[in-house]
Structure formats: C-alpha cells, structure tokens
Coordinates of C-alpha atoms and ligand atoms in Angstrom, one line a residue:
X143 CA 58.8 264.5 119.6
X144 CA 58.0 261.4 117.2
X145 CA 58.7 258.5 119.2
X146 CA 57.8 255.9 116.1
X147 CA 59.4 258.0 113.7
X148 CA 62.8 256.1 112.0
X149 CA 65.4 255.9 113.9
X150 CA 63.8 257.2 117.4
X151 CA 65.2 254.5 119.0
X152 CA 68.9 254.7 117.8
X153 CA 71.1 254.7 120.7
X154 CA 69.2 252.4 123.4
X155 CA 69.9 249.3 123.9
X156 CA 67.0 247.0 124.8
X157 CA 67.3 243.2 126.6
X158 CA 64.3 241.2 126.1
X159 CA 63.9 237.6 127.9
X160 CA 61.6 235.4 126.3
X161 CA 62.4 237.4 123.2
X162 CA 62.2 234.6 120.6
X163 CA 58.5 234.3 120.1
X164 CA 55.5 236.0 119.9
X165 CA 54.6 239.0 121.8
X166 CA 58.3 239.6 123.4
X167 CA 59.4 239.3 119.9
X168 CA 57.1 241.6 118.0
X169 CA 58.0 244.2 121.1
X170 CA 62.3 243.6 120.1
X171 CA 61.6 243.4 116.2
X172 CA 59.7 246.5 117.3
X173 CA 62.2 248.2 119.2
X174 CA 64.6 247.2 116.4
X175 CA 63.4 248.7 113.4
X176 CA 62.9 251.5 115.3
X177 CA 67.0 251.6 115.6
X178 CA 67.9 250.1 118.9
X179 CA 69.9 247.6 119.6
X180 CA 68.7 244.1 120.8
X181 CA 69.9 241.8 123.5
X182 CA 67.6 238.7 124.0
X183 CA 67.5 235.1 125.5
X184 CA 65.2 231.9 125.8
X185 CA 65.4 228.4 126.8
X186 CA 66.1 227.0 123.2
X187 CA 69.2 228.1 121.1
X188 CA 67.4 227.7 117.5
X189 CA 64.3 229.6 118.6
X190 CA 67.4 232.2 119.9
X191 CA 68.9 232.2 116.5
X192 CA 65.9 232.2 114.6
X193 CA 64.6 235.5 116.7
X194 CA 68.2 237.0 116.1
X195 CA 67.8 236.2 112.3
X196 CA 64.4 237.8 112.0
X197 CA 65.9 241.2 113.2
X198 CA 68.9 241.0 111.2
X199 CA 67.2 240.5 107.7
X200 CA 65.0 243.2 108.7
X201 CA 68.3 245.6 109.1
X202 CA 68.5 245.4 112.9
X203 CA 71.4 244.5 115.3
X204 CA 70.2 242.1 117.8
X205 CA 72.5 239.6 120.1
X206 CA 70.7 236.7 121.7
X207 CA 71.6 233.9 124.1
X208 CA 70.1 230.4 125.5
X209 CA 69.1 230.9 129.2
X210 CA 66.2 229.9 130.9
X211 CA 65.3 232.4 133.5
X212 CA 64.8 230.3 136.2
X213 CA 68.6 230.2 136.8
X214 CA 69.5 233.6 138.0
X215 CA 73.7 232.7 137.2
X216 CA 72.3 232.4 133.8
X217 CA 70.2 235.2 133.5
X218 CA 72.7 237.2 135.2
X219 CA 75.7 236.1 132.8
X220 CA 73.1 236.6 129.3
X221 CA 72.3 240.6 130.7
X222 CA 76.2 240.6 131.0
X223 CA 76.8 239.5 128.3
X224 CA 74.7 242.5 126.6
X225 CA 76.1 245.1 128.2
X226 CA 79.8 244.3 127.4
X227 CA 78.9 243.5 123.7
X228 CA 76.1 247.0 123.9
X229 CA 76.8 249.4 126.8
X230 CA 74.5 250.0 129.1
X231 CA 71.1 248.7 128.9
X232 CA 68.2 251.3 128.2
X233 CA 65.0 248.7 128.2
X234 CA 64.6 245.5 130.1
X235 CA 61.2 243.3 128.5
X236 CA 60.9 241.0 130.7
X237 CA 58.0 238.2 129.0
X238 CA 59.2 235.0 129.4
X239 CA 56.2 232.6 130.9
X240 CA 54.6 229.4 130.2
X241 CA 51.1 228.5 130.8
X242 CA 48.3 225.5 130.0
X243 CA 44.8 225.3 130.6
X244 CA 44.3 223.1 133.5
X245 CA 42.0 223.0 136.7
X246 CA 43.6 223.0 140.4
X247 CA 42.7 219.8 140.6
X248 CA 44.2 218.9 137.5
X249 CA 47.7 219.8 137.9
X250 CA 50.1 219.0 140.4
X251 CA 52.0 220.7 143.0
X252 CA 55.1 220.5 140.4
X253 CA 52.6 221.8 137.3
X254 CA 52.0 225.0 139.3
X255 CA 55.0 225.8 140.9
X256 CA 56.3 225.2 137.2
X257 CA 54.4 228.2 136.2
X258 CA 55.0 230.1 139.1
X259 CA 59.0 229.8 138.7
X260 CA 59.0 230.6 135.0
X261 CA 56.4 233.8 135.0
X262 CA 57.3 234.8 138.5
X263 CA 60.7 233.8 139.9
X264 CA 61.7 234.1 136.2
X265 CA 60.7 237.8 136.6
X266 CA 62.4 238.3 140.1
X267 CA 65.8 237.2 138.7
X268 CA 65.2 239.5 135.3
X269 CA 64.7 242.4 137.2
X270 CA 66.7 241.8 140.0
X271 CA 69.8 240.6 137.4
X272 CA 69.2 243.8 135.5
X273 CA 70.1 246.1 138.3
X274 CA 73.5 246.5 137.7
X275 CA 73.5 246.8 134.1
X276 CA 70.4 249.4 133.2
X277 CA 70.9 253.2 132.9
X278 CA 70.3 255.5 136.1
X279 CA 68.9 257.1 135.6
X280 CA 66.8 256.9 133.0
X281 CA 66.4 253.0 132.4
X282 CA 62.4 252.1 132.0
X283 CA 61.8 248.7 132.5
X284 CA 58.7 246.7 131.6
X285 CA 57.0 243.7 132.5
X286 CA 54.5 241.2 130.5
X287 CA 51.7 240.6 132.9
X288 CA 48.0 239.6 132.0
X289 CA 44.4 240.8 133.3
X290 CA 43.8 237.3 134.8
X291 CA 46.0 238.7 137.4
X292 CA 43.2 241.2 138.5
X293 CA 40.6 239.1 137.3
X294 CA 40.4 235.2 138.2
X295 CA 40.1 233.0 135.6
X296 CA 39.3 229.4 135.6
X297 CA 41.9 227.2 135.2
X298 CA 44.2 230.0 135.2
X299 CA 45.0 229.8 138.7
X300 CA 49.1 229.1 138.0
X301 CA 49.1 232.0 135.8
X302 CA 47.2 234.1 137.4
X303 CA 49.1 233.8 140.7
X304 CA 52.3 234.1 138.9
X305 CA 50.9 237.8 137.3
X306 CA 49.7 239.2 140.4
X307 CA 53.0 238.5 141.9
X308 CA 54.4 240.2 138.8
X309 CA 52.3 243.0 139.4
X310 CA 53.0 243.3 142.9
X311 CA 57.0 243.3 142.1
X312 CA 56.6 245.9 139.8
X313 CA 55.3 248.0 141.9
X314 CA 57.3 247.8 144.7
X315 CA 60.6 248.1 142.2
X316 CA 58.8 251.0 140.9
X317 CA 59.3 252.3 144.7
X318 CA 62.7 251.4 145.3
X319 CA 64.2 252.0 141.9
X320 CA 62.6 255.5 141.5
X321 CA 65.0 257.6 143.3
X322 CA 67.7 256.0 141.0
X323 CA 65.4 257.4 138.1
X324 CA 64.8 253.8 136.9
X325 CA 61.1 253.4 135.8
X326 CA 59.1 250.4 136.3
X327 CA 55.8 249.6 134.5
X328 CA 54.2 247.1 133.1
X329 CA 51.9 245.9 130.4
X330 CA 49.1 243.3 130.6
X331 CA 48.2 242.4 127.3
X332 CA 44.4 241.2 126.2
X333 CA 44.0 238.3 124.0
X334 CA 46.6 238.6 121.2
X335 CA 46.2 237.3 117.5
X336 CA 49.1 234.7 116.3
X337 CA 50.3 233.8 119.4
X338 CA 51.3 230.4 121.2
X339 CA 49.3 232.1 124.3
X340 CA 46.1 232.1 122.7
X341 CA 46.6 229.0 120.4
X342 CA 46.5 227.8 124.2
X343 CA 44.0 229.1 125.8
X344 CA 41.4 229.2 123.1
X345 CA 42.4 226.5 120.5
X346 CA 39.5 226.7 118.7
X347 CA 37.4 228.6 116.1
X348 CA 34.4 228.3 118.6
X349 CA 36.3 229.5 121.7
X350 CA 38.0 232.1 119.5
X351 CA 34.4 233.3 118.6
X352 CA 32.9 233.2 122.7
X353 CA 36.1 234.9 124.2
X354 CA 35.8 237.8 121.0
X355 CA 32.2 238.2 122.0
X356 CA 32.5 239.7 125.5
X357 CA 35.5 241.8 124.6
X358 CA 34.5 245.4 124.4
X359 CA 36.1 246.3 121.0
X360 CA 34.9 242.2 119.7
X361 CA 38.5 241.7 118.6
X362 CA 42.1 240.6 119.1
X363 CA 44.5 242.7 119.6
X364 CA 47.6 242.5 117.1
X365 CA 51.5 242.1 118.7
X366 CA 52.0 245.3 117.3
X367 CA 49.2 247.1 119.6
X368 CA 52.1 246.1 123.0
X369 CA 55.1 246.8 121.0
X370 CA 54.0 250.4 120.4
X371 CA 53.0 250.4 124.0
X372 CA 56.1 249.6 125.4
X373 CA 58.1 251.8 122.6
X374 CA 55.6 254.8 124.6
X375 CA 56.2 253.8 127.7
X376 CA 60.7 253.8 127.3
X377 CA 60.1 257.6 125.7
X378 CA 60.4 260.5 127.3
X379 CA 56.8 261.1 126.6
X380 CA 56.3 258.5 129.0
X381 CA 58.6 260.0 131.9
X382 CA 56.4 260.5 134.8
X383 CA 54.9 257.2 134.6
X384 CA 56.1 254.4 137.1
X385 CA 54.6 251.8 138.9
X386 CA 51.8 251.6 136.4
X387 CA 50.1 248.3 135.0
X388 CA 48.8 248.9 131.9
X389 CA 45.8 247.1 130.2
X390 CA 45.9 246.7 126.0
X391 CA 42.9 244.3 126.0
X392 CA 40.0 246.0 123.8
X393 CA 38.5 245.9 127.4
X394 CA 38.7 242.6 128.4
X395 CA 39.4 243.1 131.5
X396 CA 36.4 245.7 132.9
X397 CA 34.1 242.6 132.5
X398 CA 32.0 240.7 130.6
X399 CA 30.6 242.6 127.4
X400 CA 28.4 240.7 126.0
X401 CA 24.4 240.8 126.5
X402 CA 23.6 237.9 125.3
X403 CA 22.5 236.7 129.0
X404 CA 20.6 240.0 129.4
X405 CA 17.1 241.2 128.4
X406 CA 15.7 244.7 128.6
X407 CA 12.4 245.1 130.0
X408 CA 9.8 246.8 128.1
X409 CA 9.0 250.4 129.2
Ligands
LIG23 C1 48.7 219.7 133.9 C2 50.7 220.0 133.0 C3 50.2 220.6 131.8 C4 48.9 220.4 131.6 C5 52.4 220.1 131.7 N1 52.3 219.9 132.7 N2 51.6 220.6 131.0 N3 49.8 219.7 133.9 N4 48.0 220.0 132.5 N5 48.8 221.1 130.2 C6 52.8 219.5 134.2 C7 54.1 218.4 133.8 O1 53.0 217.2 134.2 C8 54.7 218.5 134.6 O2 54.2 217.9 136.1 C9 54.9 219.9 135.3 O3 53.7 220.7 134.1 C10 56.3 220.3 134.8 O4 56.4 219.8 132.8 P1 57.1 220.0 132.1 O5 57.1 220.0 130.4 O6 58.8 219.4 132.8 O7 57.7 221.7 132.6 P2 59.0 222.3 131.1 O8 59.5 221.4 130.7 O9 59.5 223.3 131.8 O10 57.6 223.5 130.5 C11 57.1 224.3 130.7 C12 55.6 224.3 130.3 C13 55.4 224.3 128.8 C14 54.6 225.8 131.0 C15 54.9 223.0 130.7 O11 54.1 224.3 128.2 C16 56.6 225.4 127.8 O12 57.5 225.4 128.3 N6 55.8 226.4 128.3 C17 56.3 227.8 127.5 C18 55.7 228.0 126.0 C19 54.3 228.8 126.6 O13 53.6 228.4 127.6 N7 53.7 230.1 125.7 C20 52.5 230.7 126.4 C21 52.3 231.5 127.1 S1 51.2 232.6 127.2 P3 54.6 216.6 136.9 O14 54.1 216.8 138.1 O15 53.9 215.7 135.9 O16 56.0 216.8 137.2 C22 50.4 233.0 128.3 C23 49.5 233.8 128.3 C24 49.3 234.3 129.6 O17 51.1 233.2 129.4 C25 47.8 235.3 129.6 C26 47.3 234.3 131.1 C27 47.6 234.2 132.2
LIG24 P1 54.9 232.9 123.5 O1 55.5 232.6 121.9 O2 55.5 231.3 123.8 O3 56.4 233.5 124.3 C1 56.9 232.9 125.5 C2 58.6 233.2 125.5 O4 59.5 232.6 126.3 C3 58.5 232.3 124.0 O5 60.2 233.3 123.7 C4 59.6 231.3 125.1 O6 60.8 230.8 124.5 C5 60.3 231.9 126.3 N1 60.4 231.0 127.6 C6 59.3 230.4 128.1 N2 60.2 229.9 129.3 C7 61.1 229.8 129.5 C8 62.1 230.1 130.1 N3 62.0 229.0 131.6 N4 63.4 231.1 130.2 C9 63.5 231.9 129.3 N5 63.0 232.3 128.2 C10 61.4 231.1 128.5 O7 53.6 233.0 123.7 P2 52.8 235.0 123.9 O8 51.5 234.1 123.8 O9 53.4 235.3 122.6 O10 53.6 235.6 125.5 C11 54.6 236.0 125.2 C12 54.2 237.5 127.0 O11 52.9 237.8 126.9 C13 53.9 236.2 128.3 O12 54.5 236.8 129.7 C14 52.6 236.1 128.3 O13 52.2 235.5 129.6 C15 51.9 237.3 127.9 N6 50.3 237.6 127.7 C16 50.1 236.9 126.3 C17 49.1 236.9 126.0 C18 48.6 236.1 124.7 O14 47.5 236.7 123.8 N7 49.5 236.1 123.6 C19 48.2 238.1 126.7 C20 48.6 238.2 128.0 C21 49.6 238.2 128.3 P3 61.6 229.0 124.4 O15 60.9 228.2 124.5 O16 62.8 229.6 123.8 O17 62.1 229.2 126.1

C-alpha cells in the first residue's frame, strides 16, 4: 500500500503534544493532509488557534487545546477531550520541548529543571495519560527525541539529559505496552531548517555553515522529512517496529564528518 497516497490516514485520530509550531506542527499538517483528524496542544492559546486554523485552511480537521505538558491533569483532560470528540486515538506524537544554549555553570537549578520538566516529565505525562485513550491493539506512540541524547553536546546538558530519559522511557514502554499491541518508538531529528530549535542552537549564518560542514549529507533536513517518517512509523508497513530510536539527521549523530583537521599523508 502507498502510505503517502491521498486519504491514506483517513479514519485515524492523531494527538500532537507541542503541536503549535515547527516540527510537530509539520507532522500534524502532514497527517491532516492525508486525511487524519488532529488534536493538538501547547501552552499558548493563540498559537494553538493559529495551528488549528492552518490545518483547517488546508482542508483538514483539527481541534486544539491550551495545555502545559508539565501539568498531568491538564494533559489528561486535553487527551480525554480529543478522544470524546473524535474517538480512540491511533497516533500519539509527544514533542513538546524547551531549549536554550547554556553551559552548566550558566544555568540555575531551576533552568535545568525547567527543561527536564517540559521535555522528560512532559513526555511521561503525555504518554501515561494517553494509555487509557489509545486504540488497543493498533496504536502507535512516537516521541520526538534528539541525537544529543546519545552524543553529548556542550551547552546542552539539560536537553541532552532530558532526551536520554525520553529514549529510555520509549524503550521501557515498548516492552510494557507491546503485549497490548501498542508500538512505542522515537524519532531523533537532526538539524531541521526553519525551526525554533535551530534558531536557538545555530543562530547565525556562520554557526549554520560550520554545523553543516560536519554533517555527512552537508545540509539541514526539512519538517517534511520528519513528518514522512512519522507517517511511515504509524503505518502497517512498520507493524514490527517498536522500541526503536530512529535517527533522521543526515548522518549528524554518527560523528563529525568534516575532514578539515585531517591531512592525508603522501604515500
Ligand atoms: C540560562 C535560562 C535561559 C538561558 C531561561 N533560563 N533561558 N538560563 N540561559 N538562555 C532560565 C530562567 O532564568 C529560569 O531560571 C528558568 O530557565 C526558567 O525560565 P522561564 O522563562 O521562567 O521558563 P518558561 O517560561 O517555562 O519557558 C521555558 C523556556 C523557554 C525553555 C525557558 O525558552 C520556552 O518556552 N521555550 C519553548 C520553545 C523552545 O525552546 N523551542 C525550541 C525547542 S528546540 P531562574 O533560576 O532564573 O528562575 C529543541 C532542540 C532539540 O528542543 C535539540 C537538542 C536536544
Ligand atoms: P518549537 O517550534 O519551539 O516546538 C516546540 C513546541 O512545544 C511548541 O509548539 C511549543 O508551543 C510547545 N511547548 C513548549 N513548552 C511546552 C509546554 N510546557 N507544554 C506544552 N507545549 C509546550 O521547536 P522545534 O524546533 O520544532 O522542536 C520540535 C521538537 O523537535 C522538540 O521536541 C525538539 O526537541 C525536537 N528537535 C528539534 C530539532 C530541530 O532541528 N529543530 C532537532 C532535534 C530535535 P507553546 O510555546 O505554545 O507552548
């Protein structure tokens, strides 16, 4: 079956945490374009409303609720509202995140805790609250992680630690929920163009050029690259994939692909 053909996701209900912008909104828009019904949350009502409007303007069906993933009760209420409106949820995308560049000695305990709370506790809240409302068997859960989880990066101790926790949570839940027919995976995007994340992590043209020179494919990815992987993971074509942390990063995480510091000796 062509998993990207028109209407391929019709009948599916997709819940996206952190769905008001960037990569997560790109995922929501892609599923909606393939016929799925979308429920999305983020903190700010105006951003939620704009995201829902963008989906509806393109002909899709969506609802949005302002909820902070740091509040279990708010997340649970939002997921329940989506389930009550649209039925059992087929796909959960857990992608809410916060980030800034800071060395460990440049961040307060509250700064570290803030990112852990949004990324890791927030993921726990979304996944834990979703269980009662997802289709069993058949649901597919996807967390959005990052390569920094396994390849530590300076000034990213908070986000790297949080994403490492998300990787472990993903694989633990894959085992706990597998018997119920629920698959749990994570996508680790590399640097993705036109996102808040890259605006924060590589804010200048110079930083962008330097970063691209270290990537095997020498370029940033697109939101569509990540969205297409999410659609694949949710499809029957991926029915035997669970507990996987899948890099979609142009080869970013495998190592520094620049040869600048190396000189090949004459033979
Ligand atoms: C040091 C900082 C800081 C900075 C904030 N803090 N920015 N410390 N350097 N640049 C500190 C504050 O001083 C405060 O500590 C604590 O963090 C909480 O700050 P608040 O502003 O009160 O938090 P909050 O309003 O909850 O906002 C969360 C946020 C913000 C993460 C700080 O930037 C945000 O809302 N971000 C959401 C959007 C986002 O970041 N998108 C990019 C995701 S990209 P004190 O001690 O003063 O109280 C991404 C890429 C992944 O995740 C790739 C790598 C893993
Ligand atoms: P983004 O546009 O800032 O997306 C983050 C989303 O999370 C926003 O919709 C934001 O909306 C929401 N959010 C933040 N804090 C929240 C909270 N406490 N409760 C609920 N929602 C919250 O950033 P992005 O760059 O596209 O990143 C999206 C995901 O991809 C993140 O998980 C990030 O770690 C991951 N990632 C990104 C890159 C990259 O290149 N950009 C690389 C690797 C991984 P509100 O402000 O309205 O809450």
